[in-house]
Amino acid sequence: MGVERDELFGKLAKLRRAVSKGHRAPHKPLMLLWLINRFAERGTTEVAYEDLAGPLRGLIEEFGPPAASPVDRPAMPFVHLERELWCPVKGNGEPIPAGGPRTDRALRGWAARGRLLPEVETLLADPAIRAEAVGVLIDHHFTPAWEEPLLAAVGGGLTALETDLARMVISSRAHPRRDPRFALATLKAWARACAMCGYDGRIDGLPVGLEAAHIKWHSHLGPATPDNGLALCALHHGLFDRGALGLTPEPEPRIRVSPRYTASGTTGRAVLDLHGAPLRRPEDPKARPAAEYLAWHDREVFRRAPAGAGVTTA
């Protein structure tokens, strides 16, 4: 019996990933997003490793954490993606074992190729299932602020309708899995004002444009506890989740602006003025950010200068 619709979504949601010390490893979901887009464009996911490596490396560099060996990053999901979904082979047709070498050099030497299983491709032929698969991957392996950048980066083969359906899936799936009390408690703990800039806009007495942010992402087992939450305005929440803004992991955190962040307009450049500024203190002492969550965000999300670039933030 082939893979059923709900079974496919379950497998996409529960991809095995590196969990050592909380490290973020989005290699598999990024590869699957790229393959689904390829299927939408060409009607097949079959691809040579040589053709996959470049685009996938770019996606991992953009949406993944820093790594000491970026060259081999595409090789890891190519070899280790679950065989219930994926079939990689050498150029002579010999299967590549899941525990085989995961190096760029080995895969190129084998003229490796891969393809999602026929039953998976059969399901993906349905545009609604294809869109939901994209939504499931983004919802379960990233954070809401990454929705639009990811859709733009890997969604060129999806129709406008499929992209809209994926957005609907992300919206409908994300909120029931999150504790609604977290948002209310976080905004209250920070006096309903942005922890970075102090924005406290209201309409009829209710906060507007103010959001509760997880420091360690919910999708990566970040808890809904006061010490893992920040009240942030919509702008700074988006920049924080994308790694343009970060915090120093110390008892009195200070704001960091990524050296990769640039802006030409007055409003955009105002973000640079936040660099080095102290984070506001919450009214509730229990909401002071925990060092372990600050360290996770600093390590896994904050966008540092490219290796060897020698760039610093003024």
Tab-separated table of C-alpha atoms in Angstrom, residues 24 61-66 142-147 149 196 213-215 217 232 234-248 255-262 271-272 274-275 294 296-306 313:
chain	number	residue	atom	x	y	z
A	24	ARG	CA	18.912	23.805	14.338
A	61	GLU	CA	23.252	29.315	3.939
A	62	GLU	CA	20.279	31.709	3.935
A	63	PHE	CA	17.893	29.858	6.242
A	64	GLY	CA	20.196	27.700	8.357
A	65	PRO	CA	22.615	28.423	11.201
A	66	PRO	CA	26.344	29.044	10.580
A	142	PHE	CA	10.702	27.144	11.001
A	143	THR	CA	8.963	30.120	12.610
A	144	PRO	CA	6.111	32.280	11.238
A	145	ALA	CA	8.379	35.209	10.279
A	146	TRP	CA	10.134	32.936	7.777
A	147	GLU	CA	6.956	32.068	5.862
A	149	PRO	CA	10.972	34.536	2.599
A	196	MET	CA	13.528	46.844	22.248
A	213	ALA	CA	7.957	36.431	20.446
A	214	HIS	CA	9.602	33.162	21.406
A	215	ILE	CA	13.351	33.561	21.918
A	217	TRP	CA	11.456	28.918	18.575
A	232	LEU	CA	8.128	43.050	20.447
A	234	ALA	CA	5.770	43.728	14.631
A	235	LEU	CA	8.861	45.229	12.966
A	236	HIS	CA	11.350	44.140	15.602
A	237	HIS	CA	9.668	40.742	15.997
A	238	GLY	CA	10.168	40.050	12.304
A	239	LEU	CA	13.780	41.249	12.407
A	240	PHE	CA	14.478	39.202	15.559
A	241	ASP	CA	13.068	35.989	14.069
A	242	ARG	CA	14.999	36.527	10.820
A	243	GLY	CA	18.261	37.065	12.693
A	244	ALA	CA	18.685	40.725	11.768
A	245	LEU	CA	18.409	41.529	15.462
A	246	GLY	CA	19.827	39.548	18.355
A	247	LEU	CA	20.624	39.841	22.032
A	248	THR	CA	23.826	39.338	23.950
A	255	ILE	CA	20.595	44.497	21.424
A	256	ARG	CA	22.743	43.428	18.490
A	257	VAL	CA	22.198	44.357	14.847
A	258	SER	CA	23.439	41.839	12.307
A	259	PRO	CA	26.372	42.983	10.151
A	260	ARG	CA	24.354	41.585	7.242
A	261	TYR	CA	21.546	44.072	7.825
A	262	THR	CA	21.497	47.048	5.448
A	271	VAL	CA	17.325	49.991	13.227
A	272	LEU	CA	21.117	50.389	13.267
A	274	LEU	CA	19.529	49.896	18.330
A	275	HIS	CA	22.959	48.233	18.298
A	294	LEU	CA	19.425	33.823	24.512
A	296	TRP	CA	20.269	29.411	21.455
A	297	HIS	CA	19.038	32.399	19.461
A	298	ASP	CA	22.547	33.847	19.258
A	299	ARG	CA	23.940	30.544	17.979
A	300	GLU	CA	21.100	29.330	15.772
A	301	VAL	CA	19.328	32.431	14.394
A	302	PHE	CA	21.427	35.608	14.621
A	303	ARG	CA	23.017	36.380	11.255
A	304	ARG	CA	26.717	36.850	11.728
A	305	ALA	CA	29.109	38.188	9.141
A	306	PRO	CA	30.098	35.618	6.474
A	313	THR	CA	28.570	46.368	13.061
